[in-house]
mmCIF file of C-alpha atoms in Angstrom:
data_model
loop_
_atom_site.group_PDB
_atom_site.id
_atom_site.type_symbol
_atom_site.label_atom_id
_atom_site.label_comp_id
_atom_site.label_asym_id
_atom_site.label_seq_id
_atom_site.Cartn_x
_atom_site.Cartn_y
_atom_site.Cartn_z
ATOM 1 C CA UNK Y 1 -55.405 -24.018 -20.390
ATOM 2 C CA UNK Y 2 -54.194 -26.612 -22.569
ATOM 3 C CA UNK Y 3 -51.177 -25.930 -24.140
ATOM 4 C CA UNK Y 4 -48.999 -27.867 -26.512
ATOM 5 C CA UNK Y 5 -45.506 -27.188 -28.390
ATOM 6 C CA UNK Y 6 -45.813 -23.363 -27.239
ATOM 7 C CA UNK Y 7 -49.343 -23.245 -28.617
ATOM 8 C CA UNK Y 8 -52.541 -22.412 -26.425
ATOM 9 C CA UNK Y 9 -55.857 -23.561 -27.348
ATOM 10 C CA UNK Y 10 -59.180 -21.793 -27.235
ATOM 11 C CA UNK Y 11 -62.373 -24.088 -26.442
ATOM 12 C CA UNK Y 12 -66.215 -23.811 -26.800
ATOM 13 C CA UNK Y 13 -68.726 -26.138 -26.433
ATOM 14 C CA UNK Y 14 -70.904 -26.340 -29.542
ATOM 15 C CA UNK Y 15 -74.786 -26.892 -28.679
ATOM 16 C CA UNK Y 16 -75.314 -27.281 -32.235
ATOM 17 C CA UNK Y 17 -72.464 -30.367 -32.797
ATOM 18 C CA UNK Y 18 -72.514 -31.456 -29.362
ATOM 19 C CA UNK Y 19 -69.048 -31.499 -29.152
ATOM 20 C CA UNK Y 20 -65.917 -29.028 -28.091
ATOM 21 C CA UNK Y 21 -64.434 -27.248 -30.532
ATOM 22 C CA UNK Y 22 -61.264 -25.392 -30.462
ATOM 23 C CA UNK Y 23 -58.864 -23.096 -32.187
ATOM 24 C CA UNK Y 24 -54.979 -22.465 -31.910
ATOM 25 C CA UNK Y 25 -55.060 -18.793 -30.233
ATOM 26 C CA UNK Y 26 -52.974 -16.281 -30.332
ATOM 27 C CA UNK Y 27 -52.370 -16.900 -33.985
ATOM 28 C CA UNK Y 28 -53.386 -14.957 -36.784
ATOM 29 C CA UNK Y 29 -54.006 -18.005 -39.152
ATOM 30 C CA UNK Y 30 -57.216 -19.576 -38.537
ATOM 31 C CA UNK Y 31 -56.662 -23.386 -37.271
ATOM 32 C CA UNK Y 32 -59.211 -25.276 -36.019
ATOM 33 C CA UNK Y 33 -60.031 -28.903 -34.335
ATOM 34 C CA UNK Y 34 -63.078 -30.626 -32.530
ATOM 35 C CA UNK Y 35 -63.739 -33.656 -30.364
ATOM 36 C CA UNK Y 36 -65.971 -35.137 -28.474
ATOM 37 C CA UNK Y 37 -63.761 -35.829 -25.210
ATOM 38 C CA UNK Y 38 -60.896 -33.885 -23.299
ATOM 39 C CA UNK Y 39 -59.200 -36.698 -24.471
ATOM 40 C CA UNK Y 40 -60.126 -36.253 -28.139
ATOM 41 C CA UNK Y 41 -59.917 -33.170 -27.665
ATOM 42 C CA UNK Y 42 -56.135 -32.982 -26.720
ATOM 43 C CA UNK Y 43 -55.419 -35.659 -29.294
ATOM 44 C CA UNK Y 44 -56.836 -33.252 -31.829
ATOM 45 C CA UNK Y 45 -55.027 -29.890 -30.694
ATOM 46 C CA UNK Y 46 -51.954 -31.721 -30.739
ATOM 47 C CA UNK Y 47 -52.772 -33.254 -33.895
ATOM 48 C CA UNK Y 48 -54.002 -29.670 -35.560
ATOM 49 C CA UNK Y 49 -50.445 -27.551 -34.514
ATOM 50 C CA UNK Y 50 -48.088 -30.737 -35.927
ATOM 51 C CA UNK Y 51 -50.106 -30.646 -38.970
ATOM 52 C CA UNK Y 52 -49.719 -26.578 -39.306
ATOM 53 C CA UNK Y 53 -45.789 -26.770 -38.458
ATOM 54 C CA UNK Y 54 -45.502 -29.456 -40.905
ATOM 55 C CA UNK Y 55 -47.623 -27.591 -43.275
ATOM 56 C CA UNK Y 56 -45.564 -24.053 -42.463
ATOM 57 C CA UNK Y 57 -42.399 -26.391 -43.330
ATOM 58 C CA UNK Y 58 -43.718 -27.816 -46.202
ATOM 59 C CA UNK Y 59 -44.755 -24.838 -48.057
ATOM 60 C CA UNK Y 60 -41.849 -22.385 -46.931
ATOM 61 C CA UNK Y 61 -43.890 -19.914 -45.165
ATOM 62 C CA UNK Y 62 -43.035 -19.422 -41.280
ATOM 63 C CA UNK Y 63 -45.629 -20.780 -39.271
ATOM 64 C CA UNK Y 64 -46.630 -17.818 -36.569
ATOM 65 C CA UNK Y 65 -45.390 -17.537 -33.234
ATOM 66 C CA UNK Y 66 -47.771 -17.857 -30.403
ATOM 67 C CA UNK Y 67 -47.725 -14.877 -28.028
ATOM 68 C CA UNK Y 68 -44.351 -13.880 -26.339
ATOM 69 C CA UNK Y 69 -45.880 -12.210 -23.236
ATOM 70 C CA UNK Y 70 -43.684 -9.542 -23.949
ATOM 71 C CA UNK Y 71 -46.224 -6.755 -24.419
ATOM 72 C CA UNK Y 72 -45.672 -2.700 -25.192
ATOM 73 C CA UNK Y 73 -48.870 0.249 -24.160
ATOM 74 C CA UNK Y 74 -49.112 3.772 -25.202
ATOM 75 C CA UNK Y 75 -50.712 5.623 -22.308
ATOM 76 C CA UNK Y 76 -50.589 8.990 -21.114
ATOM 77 C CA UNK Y 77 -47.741 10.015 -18.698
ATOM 78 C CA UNK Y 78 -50.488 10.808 -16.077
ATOM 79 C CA UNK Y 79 -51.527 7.079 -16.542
ATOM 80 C CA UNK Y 80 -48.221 5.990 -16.245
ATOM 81 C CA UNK Y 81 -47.522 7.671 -13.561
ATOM 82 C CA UNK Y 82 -50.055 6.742 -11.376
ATOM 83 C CA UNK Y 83 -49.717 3.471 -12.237
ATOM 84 C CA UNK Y 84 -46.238 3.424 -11.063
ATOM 85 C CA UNK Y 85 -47.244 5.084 -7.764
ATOM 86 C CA UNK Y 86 -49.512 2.304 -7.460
ATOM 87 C CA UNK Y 87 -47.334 -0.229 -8.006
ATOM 88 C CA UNK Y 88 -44.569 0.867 -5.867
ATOM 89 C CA UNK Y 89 -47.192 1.642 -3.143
ATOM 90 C CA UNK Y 90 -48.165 -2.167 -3.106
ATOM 91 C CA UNK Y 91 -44.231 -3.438 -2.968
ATOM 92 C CA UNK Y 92 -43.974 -4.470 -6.754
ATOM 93 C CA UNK Y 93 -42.323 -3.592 -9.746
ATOM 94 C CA UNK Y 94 -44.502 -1.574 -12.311
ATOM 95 C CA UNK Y 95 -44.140 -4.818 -14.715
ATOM 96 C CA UNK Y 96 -45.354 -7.156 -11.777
ATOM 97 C CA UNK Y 97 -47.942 -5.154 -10.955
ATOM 98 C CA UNK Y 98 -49.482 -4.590 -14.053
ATOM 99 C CA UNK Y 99 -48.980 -7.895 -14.658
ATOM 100 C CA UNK Y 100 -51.034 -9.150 -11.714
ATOM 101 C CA UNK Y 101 -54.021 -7.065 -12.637
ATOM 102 C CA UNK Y 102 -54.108 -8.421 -16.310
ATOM 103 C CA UNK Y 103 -53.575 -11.479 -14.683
ATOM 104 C CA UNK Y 104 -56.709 -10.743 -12.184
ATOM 105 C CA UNK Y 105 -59.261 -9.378 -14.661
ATOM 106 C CA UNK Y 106 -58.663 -11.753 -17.462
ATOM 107 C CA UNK Y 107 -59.250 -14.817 -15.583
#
């Protein structure tokens, strides 16, 4: 994942340019930056979140926070339940093992 100042980005290759393009994720606000390299492509991620902290700065509106990987779920007690039994079955805290799923399935 590349990652810069806090900020992850999110890459696609685009048949149609020929070229990656990516976005800052995890953002609301819609930011957006291309290259043609990983090279130009980190030297235009890097470029794209200094220009939308500067640009947060310069207009007085906070510039959003990336994800804080702190994150809060409504399930059912039964859910919750089981999940703990699962969790402490397998040695872990309810937080690490939940965690390690996520972690699993979203790779």
């Amino acid at each position: 994942m590349m990652t810069y100042k806090g900020y992850a980005a999110r890459i696609e290759y685009s048949e149609e340019d020929e070229c990656f393009v990516g976005h800052i994720a995890g953002i609301r606000d819609v930011v957006g930056f291309h290259g043609d390299s990983v090279s130009e492509l980190k030297t235009a991620f890097e470029e794209a979140v200094d220009d939308y902290l500067a640009v947060a700065e310069k207009t007085g509106r906070p510039a959003q926070k990336p994800f804080s990987g702190n994150m809060r779920l409504r399930i059912s007690p039964e859910t919750h339940a089981r999940a703990a039994m699962y969790a402490e079955a397998s040695g872990k805290s309810l937080n690490t093992w939940v965690a390690d799923l996520l972690e699993t399935h979203t790779h």
